[in-house]
Coordinates of N, CA and C and ligand atoms in Angstrom, one line a residue:
M235 N -17.5 -26.5 -10.2 CA -17.3 -25.4 -9.3 C -17.8 -24.1 -10.0
D236 N -18.6 -23.4 -9.2 CA -19.4 -22.3 -9.8 C -18.7 -20.9 -9.4
G237 N -17.8 -21.0 -8.4 CA -17.2 -19.7 -8.0 C -16.2 -19.1 -9.0
K238 N -15.7 -18.0 -8.5 CA -14.7 -17.4 -9.3 C -13.4 -17.1 -8.5
F239 N -12.3 -17.5 -8.9 CA -11.1 -17.4 -8.1 C -10.2 -16.4 -8.7
I240 N -9.9 -15.3 -7.9 CA -9.2 -14.1 -8.4 C -8.0 -14.0 -7.4
S241 N -6.7 -14.0 -7.9 CA -5.7 -13.7 -7.0 C -5.1 -12.3 -7.3
F242 N -4.4 -11.7 -6.3 CA -3.8 -10.4 -6.4 C -2.3 -10.5 -6.1
E243 N -1.5 -10.0 -7.0 CA -0.1 -10.2 -6.8 C 0.6 -8.8 -6.9
G244 N 1.9 -8.9 -6.5 CA 2.7 -7.6 -6.5 C 3.4 -7.5 -5.3
P245 N 4.5 -6.6 -5.2 CA 5.3 -6.5 -4.0 C 4.5 -5.9 -2.8
D246 N 5.1 -5.9 -1.7 CA 4.6 -5.2 -0.5 C 4.7 -3.7 -1.0
G247 N 3.6 -2.9 -0.7 CA 3.7 -1.5 -1.0 C 3.0 -1.3 -2.3
A248 N 2.7 -2.3 -3.1 CA 2.0 -2.1 -4.4 C 0.6 -1.6 -4.3
G249 N -0.1 -1.9 -3.1 CA -1.4 -1.5 -2.9 C -2.5 -2.6 -2.9
K250 N -2.0 -3.9 -2.8 CA -2.9 -5.0 -2.8 C -4.0 -4.8 -1.7
T251 N -3.6 -4.6 -0.5 CA -4.6 -4.5 0.6 C -5.6 -3.3 0.3
S252 N -5.0 -2.2 -0.1 CA -6.0 -1.0 -0.3 C -7.0 -1.3 -1.4
V253 N -6.5 -1.9 -2.6 CA -7.3 -2.2 -3.7 C -8.3 -3.3 -3.3
M254 N -7.9 -4.4 -2.6 CA -8.8 -5.5 -2.4 C -9.8 -5.1 -1.4
R255 N -9.5 -4.2 -0.4 CA -10.6 -3.8 0.5 C -11.7 -3.1 -0.2
Q256 N -11.4 -2.2 -1.2 CA -12.4 -1.5 -1.9 C -13.2 -2.5 -2.8
I257 N -12.5 -3.3 -3.5 CA -13.1 -4.3 -4.4 C -14.1 -5.2 -3.6
T258 N -13.6 -5.7 -2.5 CA -14.4 -6.6 -1.6 C -15.7 -5.9 -1.3
A259 N -15.6 -4.6 -0.8 CA -16.7 -3.8 -0.3 C -17.7 -3.7 -1.6
D260 N -17.2 -3.3 -2.7 CA -18.0 -3.1 -3.9 C -18.7 -4.4 -4.3
L261 N -18.0 -5.5 -4.3 CA -18.6 -6.8 -4.7 C -19.6 -7.3 -3.7
Q262 N -19.3 -6.9 -2.4 CA -20.3 -7.3 -1.3 C -21.7 -6.6 -1.5
K263 N -21.5 -5.4 -2.1 CA -22.8 -4.6 -2.2 C -23.6 -5.3 -3.4
Q264 N -22.9 -5.8 -4.3 CA -23.5 -6.5 -5.5 C -24.1 -7.9 -5.1
L265 N -23.2 -8.6 -4.3 CA -23.4 -10.1 -4.2 C -23.9 -10.4 -2.8
G266 N -23.9 -9.5 -1.9 CA -24.1 -9.8 -0.5 C -22.8 -10.2 0.2
L267 N -22.9 -10.2 1.6 CA -21.7 -10.5 2.4 C -21.2 -11.9 2.1
D268 N -22.1 -12.8 2.0 CA -21.7 -14.2 1.8 C -21.3 -14.5 0.3
G269 N -21.4 -13.6 -0.6 CA -21.0 -13.8 -1.9 C -19.5 -13.7 -2.2
V270 N -18.8 -13.1 -1.2 CA -17.4 -12.9 -1.5 C -16.6 -13.4 -0.4
L271 N -15.4 -14.0 -0.7 CA -14.4 -14.4 0.3 C -13.1 -13.6 0.0
Y272 N -12.8 -12.8 1.1 CA -11.5 -12.1 0.9 C -10.6 -12.8 1.9
T273 N -9.5 -13.3 1.3 CA -8.5 -14.1 2.1 C -7.1 -13.8 1.7
R274 N -6.1 -14.3 2.5 CA -4.8 -14.0 2.1 C -3.9 -15.2 2.6
E275 N -2.8 -15.3 1.8 CA -1.7 -16.4 2.1 C -0.6 -15.8 2.8
P276 N 0.2 -16.5 3.5 CA -0.2 -17.8 4.0 C -1.2 -17.6 5.2
G277 N -2.1 -18.5 5.3 CA -3.1 -18.5 6.5 C -4.5 -18.8 6.0
G278 N -5.5 -18.3 6.8 CA -6.8 -18.6 6.4 C -7.5 -19.6 7.3
N279 N -6.8 -20.5 7.9 CA -7.4 -21.5 8.8 C -6.4 -21.9 9.9
H280 N -6.8 -22.6 10.8 CA -5.9 -22.8 12.0 C -4.6 -23.6 11.7
I281 N -4.6 -24.4 10.7 CA -3.4 -25.1 10.3 C -2.5 -24.2 9.5
A282 N -3.0 -23.6 8.5 CA -2.2 -22.6 7.7 C -1.7 -21.5 8.6
E283 N -2.5 -21.0 9.5 CA -2.0 -19.9 10.4 C -0.8 -20.4 11.2
Q284 N -0.9 -21.7 11.6 CA 0.3 -22.1 12.4 C 1.5 -22.2 11.6
I285 N 1.4 -22.6 10.3 CA 2.5 -22.6 9.4 C 3.0 -21.2 9.2
R286 N 2.1 -20.2 9.1 CA 2.4 -18.8 8.9 C 3.3 -18.4 10.1
D287 N 2.9 -18.8 11.3 CA 3.6 -18.4 12.5 C 5.1 -18.8 12.4
V288 N 5.2 -20.1 12.0 CA 6.6 -20.7 11.9 C 7.4 -19.8 10.8
L289 N 6.8 -19.5 9.7 CA 7.5 -18.8 8.6 C 7.9 -17.4 9.1
F290 N 7.0 -16.7 9.8 CA 7.3 -15.3 10.2 C 7.9 -15.1 11.6
D291 N 8.2 -16.3 12.3 CA 8.8 -16.2 13.6 C 10.3 -15.7 13.5
A292 N 10.6 -14.6 14.2 CA 11.9 -14.0 14.1 C 13.0 -14.9 14.6
R293 N 12.6 -15.9 15.5 CA 13.6 -16.9 15.9 C 14.0 -17.9 14.8
N294 N 13.2 -17.9 13.8 CA 13.6 -18.8 12.6 C 14.4 -18.1 11.5
I295 N 15.2 -17.2 11.9 CA 16.0 -16.4 10.9 C 16.9 -17.4 10.2
D296 N 17.2 -18.6 10.8 CA 18.2 -19.5 10.1 C 17.4 -20.5 9.2
M297 N 16.2 -20.3 8.9 CA 15.5 -21.3 8.2 C 16.1 -21.4 6.7
D298 N 16.2 -22.7 6.3 CA 16.8 -23.0 5.0 C 15.8 -22.5 4.0
P299 N 16.2 -21.9 2.8 CA 15.3 -21.4 1.8 C 14.4 -22.4 1.2
R300 N 14.9 -23.7 1.1 CA 14.0 -24.7 0.6 C 12.9 -25.1 1.6
T301 N 13.3 -25.0 2.8 CA 12.3 -25.3 3.9 C 11.3 -24.3 3.8
E302 N 11.7 -23.1 3.7 CA 10.7 -21.9 3.5 C 9.8 -22.1 2.4
A303 N 10.3 -22.5 1.2 CA 9.5 -22.7 0.1 C 8.5 -23.8 0.3
L304 N 8.9 -24.9 0.9 CA 8.0 -26.0 1.2 C 6.9 -25.7 2.1
L305 N 7.3 -24.8 3.1 CA 6.2 -24.4 4.1 C 5.2 -23.5 3.4
F306 N 5.6 -22.6 2.5 CA 4.7 -21.8 1.8 C 3.8 -22.6 1.0
A307 N 4.3 -23.6 0.4 CA 3.5 -24.6 -0.4 C 2.6 -25.3 0.4
A308 N 3.1 -25.8 1.6 CA 2.1 -26.5 2.5 C 1.0 -25.7 3.0
A309 N 1.3 -24.4 3.4 CA 0.2 -23.5 3.8 C -0.8 -23.3 2.7
R310 N -0.2 -23.1 1.5 CA -1.0 -22.9 0.3 C -2.1 -24.1 0.1
R311 N -1.5 -25.3 0.2 CA -2.4 -26.5 0.0 C -3.6 -26.5 1.1
Q312 N -3.2 -26.2 2.3 CA -4.3 -26.3 3.4 C -5.3 -25.2 3.1
H313 N -4.8 -24.0 2.7 CA -5.7 -22.9 2.4 C -6.6 -23.3 1.3
L314 N -6.1 -23.9 0.3 CA -6.9 -24.3 -0.9 C -8.0 -25.3 -0.5
V315 N -7.6 -26.3 0.2 CA -8.5 -27.3 0.6 C -9.6 -26.8 1.6
A316 N -9.2 -26.1 2.6 CA -10.0 -25.8 3.7 C -10.9 -24.5 3.4
D317 N -10.3 -23.6 2.6 CA -11.0 -22.3 2.4 C -11.4 -22.0 0.9
I318 N -10.5 -22.2 0.0 CA -10.8 -21.8 -1.4 C -11.8 -22.8 -2.0
M319 N -11.5 -24.1 -1.9 CA -12.4 -25.1 -2.6 C -13.8 -25.0 -2.1
P320 N -14.0 -25.0 -0.7 CA -15.4 -24.9 -0.3 C -16.1 -23.6 -0.9
A321 N -15.3 -22.4 -0.9 CA -16.0 -21.2 -1.4 C -16.3 -21.3 -2.9
L322 N -15.4 -22.0 -3.7 CA -15.6 -22.2 -5.1 C -17.0 -23.0 -5.2
K323 N -17.1 -24.1 -4.5 CA -18.2 -24.9 -4.5 C -19.5 -24.2 -4.3
S324 N -19.4 -23.2 -3.3 CA -20.7 -22.6 -3.0 C -20.9 -21.3 -3.8
G325 N -20.0 -21.2 -4.9 CA -20.3 -20.1 -5.9 C -19.8 -18.7 -5.5
K326 N -18.9 -18.6 -4.5 CA -18.4 -17.3 -4.2 C -17.4 -16.7 -5.1
V327 N -17.2 -15.4 -5.0 CA -16.1 -14.8 -5.7 C -14.9 -14.7 -4.6
I328 N -13.8 -15.3 -4.9 CA -12.7 -15.4 -4.0 C -11.7 -14.4 -4.4
L329 N -11.3 -13.5 -3.5 CA -10.2 -12.6 -3.7 C -9.1 -13.0 -2.8
C330 N -8.0 -13.4 -3.4 CA -7.0 -14.1 -2.6 C -5.7 -13.2 -2.8
D331 N -5.2 -12.7 -1.6 CA -4.0 -11.8 -1.6 C -2.8 -12.8 -1.6
R332 N -2.2 -12.9 -2.7 CA -1.0 -13.7 -3.0 C -1.4 -15.2 -3.3
Y333 N -0.7 -15.8 -4.3 CA -0.9 -17.3 -4.6 C 0.4 -17.8 -5.1
V334 N 0.4 -18.7 -6.0 CA 1.5 -19.4 -6.5 C 2.6 -18.4 -7.1
D335 N 2.1 -17.4 -7.8 CA 3.0 -16.4 -8.5 C 4.0 -15.8 -7.4
S336 N 3.5 -15.5 -6.3 CA 4.3 -15.0 -5.2 C 5.5 -15.9 -4.9
S337 N 5.3 -17.2 -4.8 CA 6.3 -18.1 -4.5 C 7.4 -18.1 -5.6
I338 N 6.9 -18.1 -6.9 CA 7.8 -18.2 -8.0 C 8.6 -16.9 -8.0
A339 N 8.0 -15.8 -7.7 CA 8.8 -14.5 -7.7 C 9.7 -14.4 -6.6
Y340 N 9.2 -14.7 -5.3 CA 10.0 -14.5 -4.1 C 11.0 -15.6 -3.9
Q341 N 10.5 -16.9 -3.8 CA 11.5 -17.9 -3.5 C 12.2 -18.4 -4.7
G342 N 11.5 -18.4 -6.0 CA 12.2 -18.8 -7.1 C 13.2 -17.8 -7.6
A343 N 12.8 -16.6 -7.8 CA 13.8 -15.5 -8.4 C 14.4 -14.8 -7.3
G344 N 13.7 -14.3 -6.3 CA 14.3 -13.5 -5.2 C 15.4 -14.2 -4.4
R345 N 15.0 -15.4 -4.0 CA 16.0 -16.2 -3.2 C 16.8 -17.1 -4.0
G346 N 16.5 -17.1 -5.3 CA 17.4 -17.9 -6.2 C 17.2 -19.4 -6.3
L347 N 16.0 -19.9 -5.8 CA 15.8 -21.3 -5.8 C 15.4 -21.8 -7.2
G348 N 15.1 -20.9 -8.1 CA 14.8 -21.3 -9.5 C 13.2 -21.3 -9.7
E349 N 12.8 -20.6 -10.7 CA 11.4 -20.5 -10.9 C 10.7 -21.9 -11.2
D350 N 11.5 -22.7 -12.0 CA 10.9 -24.0 -12.4 C 10.8 -25.0 -11.2
N351 N 11.8 -24.9 -10.3 CA 11.7 -25.7 -9.0 C 10.5 -25.4 -8.2
I352 N 10.3 -24.1 -8.1 CA 9.2 -23.6 -7.2 C 7.9 -24.0 -7.9
W353 N 7.8 -23.9 -9.2 CA 6.6 -24.2 -9.9 C 6.3 -25.7 -9.7
R354 N 7.3 -26.5 -9.7 CA 7.1 -28.0 -9.5 C 6.6 -28.4 -8.1
I355 N 7.2 -27.8 -7.0 CA 6.7 -28.2 -5.7 C 5.2 -27.6 -5.6
N356 N 4.9 -26.6 -6.2 CA 3.6 -25.9 -6.0 C 2.5 -26.7 -6.9
Q357 N 3.0 -27.3 -7.9 CA 2.1 -28.2 -8.7 C 1.5 -29.3 -7.7
F358 N 2.4 -29.9 -7.0 CA 2.0 -30.9 -6.1 C 1.0 -30.4 -5.1
A359 N 1.3 -29.2 -4.6 CA 0.4 -28.5 -3.6 C -1.0 -28.2 -4.2
I360 N -1.0 -27.6 -5.3 CA -2.3 -27.1 -5.8 C -3.0 -28.1 -6.8
D361 N -2.3 -29.1 -7.2 CA -2.9 -30.0 -8.1 C -3.7 -29.4 -9.3
G362 N -3.1 -28.4 -9.8 CA -3.6 -27.8 -11.0 C -4.6 -26.7 -10.9
L363 N -5.0 -26.4 -9.6 CA -6.0 -25.4 -9.4 C -5.4 -24.0 -9.3
M364 N -5.6 -23.3 -10.5 CA -5.1 -22.0 -10.7 C -6.2 -21.0 -10.6
P365 N -6.0 -19.7 -10.3 CA -7.1 -18.7 -10.4 C -7.4 -18.5 -11.9
E366 N -8.7 -18.1 -12.1 CA -9.1 -17.7 -13.4 C -8.5 -16.4 -13.8
L367 N -8.3 -15.5 -12.9 CA -7.7 -14.2 -13.2 C -6.8 -13.8 -12.1
T368 N -5.7 -13.3 -12.5 CA -4.7 -12.7 -11.5 C -4.4 -11.3 -11.8
I369 N -4.7 -10.4 -10.8 CA -4.5 -9.0 -10.9 C -3.0 -8.7 -10.4
Y370 N -2.1 -8.3 -11.3 CA -0.8 -8.0 -10.9 C -0.5 -6.5 -10.8
L371 N -0.3 -6.1 -9.6 CA 0.0 -4.6 -9.4 C 1.5 -4.4 -9.6
D372 N 1.8 -3.9 -10.7 CA 3.2 -3.6 -11.1 C 3.7 -2.3 -10.6
I373 N 4.9 -2.3 -9.9 CA 5.3 -1.0 -9.4 C 6.9 -1.0 -9.5
D374 N 7.4 0.2 -9.8 CA 8.8 0.4 -9.7 C 9.4 0.0 -8.3
S375 N 10.4 -0.8 -8.1 CA 10.8 -1.3 -6.9 C 11.1 -0.2 -5.9
E376 N 11.8 0.8 -6.4 CA 12.2 1.9 -5.5 C 10.9 2.6 -4.8
L377 N 9.9 2.9 -5.7 CA 8.7 3.5 -5.2 C 8.0 2.6 -4.3
G378 N 7.9 1.2 -4.5 CA 7.2 0.2 -3.7 C 7.8 0.3 -2.3
L379 N 9.2 0.3 -2.3 CA 9.9 0.2 -1.0 C 9.7 1.6 -0.2
K380 N 9.7 2.7 -1.0 CA 9.4 4.0 -0.4 C 8.0 4.0 0.4
R381 N 7.1 3.5 -0.3 CA 5.7 3.5 0.3 C 5.7 2.7 1.6
I382 N 6.4 1.6 1.6 CA 6.5 0.8 2.9 C 7.2 1.6 4.0
A383 N 8.4 2.2 3.5 CA 9.2 3.0 4.5 C 8.4 4.1 5.0
Q384 N 7.6 4.7 4.2 CA 6.8 5.9 4.7 C 5.8 5.5 5.8
N385 N 5.3 4.3 5.6 CA 4.4 3.7 6.6 C 5.1 3.5 8.0
R386 N 6.4 3.2 8.0 CA 7.0 2.9 9.3 C 7.5 4.2 10.0
A387 N 6.6 4.9 10.5 CA 6.9 6.1 11.4 C 7.9 7.1 10.8
D388 N 7.8 7.3 9.6 CA 8.6 8.3 8.9 C 10.1 8.2 9.1
Q389 N 10.6 7.0 9.1 CA 11.9 6.8 9.1 C 12.6 7.4 7.9
V390 N 13.9 7.7 8.0 CA 14.6 8.3 6.9 C 14.4 7.4 5.7
N391 N 14.2 8.0 4.5 CA 14.0 7.2 3.3 C 15.2 6.7 2.7
R392 N 15.9 5.8 3.4 CA 17.2 5.3 2.9 C 16.8 3.9 2.5
L393 N 16.9 3.5 1.2 CA 16.7 2.2 0.8 C 18.0 1.3 0.7
D394 N 18.0 0.3 1.4 CA 19.3 -0.4 1.3 C 19.4 -1.2 0.0
E395 N 20.6 -1.3 -0.6 CA 20.9 -1.9 -1.9 C 20.4 -3.2 -2.0
E396 N 20.6 -4.0 -0.9 CA 20.2 -5.4 -0.9 C 18.7 -5.6 -1.2
A397 N 18.0 -4.8 -0.4 CA 16.5 -4.8 -0.5 C 16.1 -4.5 -1.9
L398 N 16.8 -3.5 -2.5 CA 16.4 -3.0 -3.8 C 16.8 -4.1 -4.9
S399 N 17.9 -4.7 -4.7 CA 18.2 -5.6 -5.8 C 17.3 -7.0 -5.7
F400 N 16.9 -7.3 -4.5 CA 16.0 -8.4 -4.2 C 14.7 -8.1 -4.9
H401 N 14.2 -6.8 -4.7 CA 12.9 -6.4 -5.2 C 12.9 -6.4 -6.7
R402 N 14.0 -5.9 -7.2 CA 14.1 -5.9 -8.7 C 14.0 -7.3 -9.4
K403 N 14.6 -8.3 -8.7 CA 14.5 -9.7 -9.2 C 13.1 -10.2 -9.1
V404 N 12.5 -9.8 -8.0 CA 11.1 -10.2 -7.8 C 10.2 -9.6 -8.9
R405 N 10.5 -8.3 -9.2 CA 9.6 -7.6 -10.2 C 9.8 -8.2 -11.6
S406 N 11.1 -8.5 -12.0 CA 11.2 -9.0 -13.3 C 10.7 -10.5 -13.4
A407 N 10.7 -11.2 -12.3 CA 10.0 -12.5 -12.4 C 8.5 -12.4 -12.5
Y408 N 7.9 -11.4 -11.9 CA 6.5 -11.2 -12.0 C 6.2 -10.8 -13.4
Q409 N 7.0 -9.9 -14.0 CA 6.8 -9.4 -15.4 C 6.9 -10.6 -16.3
K410 N 7.9 -11.5 -16.1 CA 8.0 -12.6 -17.0 C 6.8 -13.5 -16.9
L411 N 6.2 -13.8 -15.7 CA 5.1 -14.5 -15.5 C 3.9 -13.9 -16.3
A412 N 3.8 -12.6 -16.2 CA 2.7 -11.9 -16.9 C 2.8 -12.1 -18.4
R413 N 4.1 -12.0 -18.9 CA 4.2 -12.3 -20.4 C 3.9 -13.7 -20.8
Q414 N 4.2 -14.7 -19.9 CA 4.0 -16.1 -20.2 C 2.5 -16.5 -20.0
N415 N 1.8 -15.7 -19.3 CA 0.4 -16.1 -19.0 C -0.6 -15.0 -19.2
P416 N -0.6 -14.5 -20.6 CA -1.4 -13.3 -20.8 C -2.9 -13.6 -20.6
D417 N -3.3 -14.9 -20.7 CA -4.7 -15.1 -20.6 C -5.2 -15.0 -19.2
R418 N -4.3 -15.2 -18.2 CA -4.6 -15.2 -16.8 C -4.3 -13.9 -16.1
I419 N -3.1 -13.4 -16.5 CA -2.5 -12.3 -15.6 C -2.8 -10.9 -16.3
V420 N -3.5 -10.0 -15.6 CA -3.6 -8.6 -16.0 C -2.7 -7.7 -15.3
T421 N -1.8 -7.0 -16.0 CA -0.9 -6.2 -15.3 C -1.5 -4.8 -15.2
I422 N -1.4 -4.2 -14.0 CA -2.0 -2.9 -13.7 C -0.9 -2.0 -13.1
D423 N -0.8 -0.8 -13.8 CA 0.3 0.2 -13.3 C -0.2 0.7 -11.9
A424 N 0.6 0.2 -10.9 CA 0.3 0.5 -9.5 C 0.9 1.8 -9.1
S425 N 1.5 2.5 -9.9 CA 2.2 3.8 -9.5 C 1.1 4.9 -9.7
Q426 N 0.0 4.6 -10.3 CA -1.1 5.6 -10.5 C -1.7 5.9 -9.1
P427 N -2.5 7.0 -9.0 CA -3.3 7.2 -7.8 C -4.2 6.1 -7.5
L428 N -4.4 5.8 -6.2 CA -5.2 4.6 -5.8 C -6.5 4.5 -6.5
T429 N -7.3 5.7 -6.7 CA -8.6 5.6 -7.3 C -8.4 5.0 -8.7
Q430 N -7.3 5.3 -9.4 CA -7.2 4.8 -10.8 C -6.8 3.3 -10.8
V431 N -6.0 3.0 -9.8 CA -5.7 1.5 -9.7 C -6.9 0.7 -9.5
I432 N -7.8 1.3 -8.6 CA -9.0 0.5 -8.3 C -9.9 0.5 -9.5
S433 N -10.0 1.5 -10.3 CA -11.0 1.5 -11.4 C -10.3 0.5 -12.5
A434 N -9.0 0.6 -12.7 CA -8.4 -0.4 -13.6 C -8.7 -1.9 -13.2
T435 N -8.7 -2.1 -11.9 CA -8.9 -3.5 -11.3 C -10.4 -3.9 -11.6
R436 N -11.3 -2.9 -11.3 CA -12.7 -3.2 -11.6 C -13.0 -3.6 -13.1
L437 N -12.3 -2.8 -13.9 CA -12.4 -3.0 -15.3 C -11.9 -4.4 -15.7
A438 N -10.7 -4.7 -15.2 CA -10.2 -6.1 -15.6 C -11.0 -7.2 -15.1
I439 N -11.7 -7.0 -13.9 CA -12.6 -8.0 -13.4 C -13.8 -8.1 -14.3
H440 N -14.3 -7.0 -14.6 CA -15.5 -7.0 -15.4 C -15.3 -7.6 -16.8
Q441 N -14.1 -7.3 -17.4 CA -13.8 -7.9 -18.7 C -13.7 -9.4 -18.7
R442 N -13.3 -10.0 -17.5 CA -13.2 -11.4 -17.4 C -14.5 -12.0 -17.0
F443 N -15.2 -11.4 -16.0 CA -16.5 -11.9 -15.6 C -17.6 -10.8 -15.8
E444 N -18.2 -10.9 -16.9 CA -19.1 -9.9 -17.3 C -20.2 -9.4 -16.4
Q445 N -20.6 -10.5 -15.6 CA -21.7 -10.2 -14.7 C -21.3 -9.5 -13.3
L446 N -19.9 -9.3 -13.3 CA -19.4 -8.5 -12.1 C -19.2 -7.0 -12.5
F447 N -19.6 -6.2 -11.6 CA -19.5 -4.7 -11.9 C -20.4 -4.3 -13.0
Ligands
ADP671 N1 -1.8 3.9 -5.7 C1 -1.3 4.4 -4.6 N2 -0.7 5.6 -4.5 C2 -0.1 6.1 -3.4 N3 0.0 5.3 -2.2 C3 -0.6 4.2 -2.2 C4 -1.3 3.6 -3.3 N4 -1.6 2.3 -3.0 C5 -1.3 2.1 -1.8 N5 -0.7 3.1 -1.3 C6 -0.1 3.2 0.1 O1 1.1 2.4 0.1 C7 1.1 1.7 1.3 C8 1.0 0.1 1.0 O2 -0.2 -0.2 0.5 P1 -0.9 -1.5 0.7 O3 -2.3 -1.5 0.2 O4 -0.8 -2.0 2.1 O5 0.0 -2.5 -0.2 P2 0.3 -4.0 -0.1 O6 -0.9 -4.7 0.5 O7 0.5 -4.4 -1.5 O8 1.6 -4.1 0.6 C9 -0.1 2.2 2.2 O9 0.4 3.2 3.0 C10 -1.0 2.7 1.1 O10 -1.8 3.7 1.7
MG672 MG1 -1.0 -6.1 2.1

């Protein structure tokens, strides 16, 4: 497989979408439109999008946490086979918004299912295929939640404690993953101005893949 698989991680509000848009545009200038695949989980193809709909349907508020974790892993599998593997075979650079680390941080730590359990079910799903590089946008939980709240029609900036403690668990799980996988995960301070986050990301990509940027 000739392609390059890069995942982007971090909580909502960290800036993944903003950074990935710019990086995609920059890489497309270098490699052409067909040289880059910008994709996100869960989703990417008709089967994974149907699983996404089940996961995010407001009627499914009573979904069991393990069911949720298995559905994320199922969507990931389909995305991998239908989208990522063909792109890797044709030599593309793949920028993927969230991958296994999200499940470990959110379902494993946030929802308390256990990081090891989530890693195991995901091993079955991905069969060892991990990104060569993961950009982790690290941000203080309060600041991340504030950015999201500001987006929602300027509602009062009141952060509920439950949301905050959930996000803190997610953040420390991400930080632990970064410590355990120093060769794969590059941590970037996402509290910096967006232009600096983008240049730090470009640098991290260039350091891993010399021919890019
Ligand atoms: N470095 C930054 N500094 C200030 N605001 C930012 C920064 N990065 C993103 N934002 C803003 O925060 C919000 C969430 O950004 P987004 O890129 O959608 O993050 P994510 O995809 O990780 O949820 C958006 O309103 C965006 O404009
Ligand atoms: Mg986003």
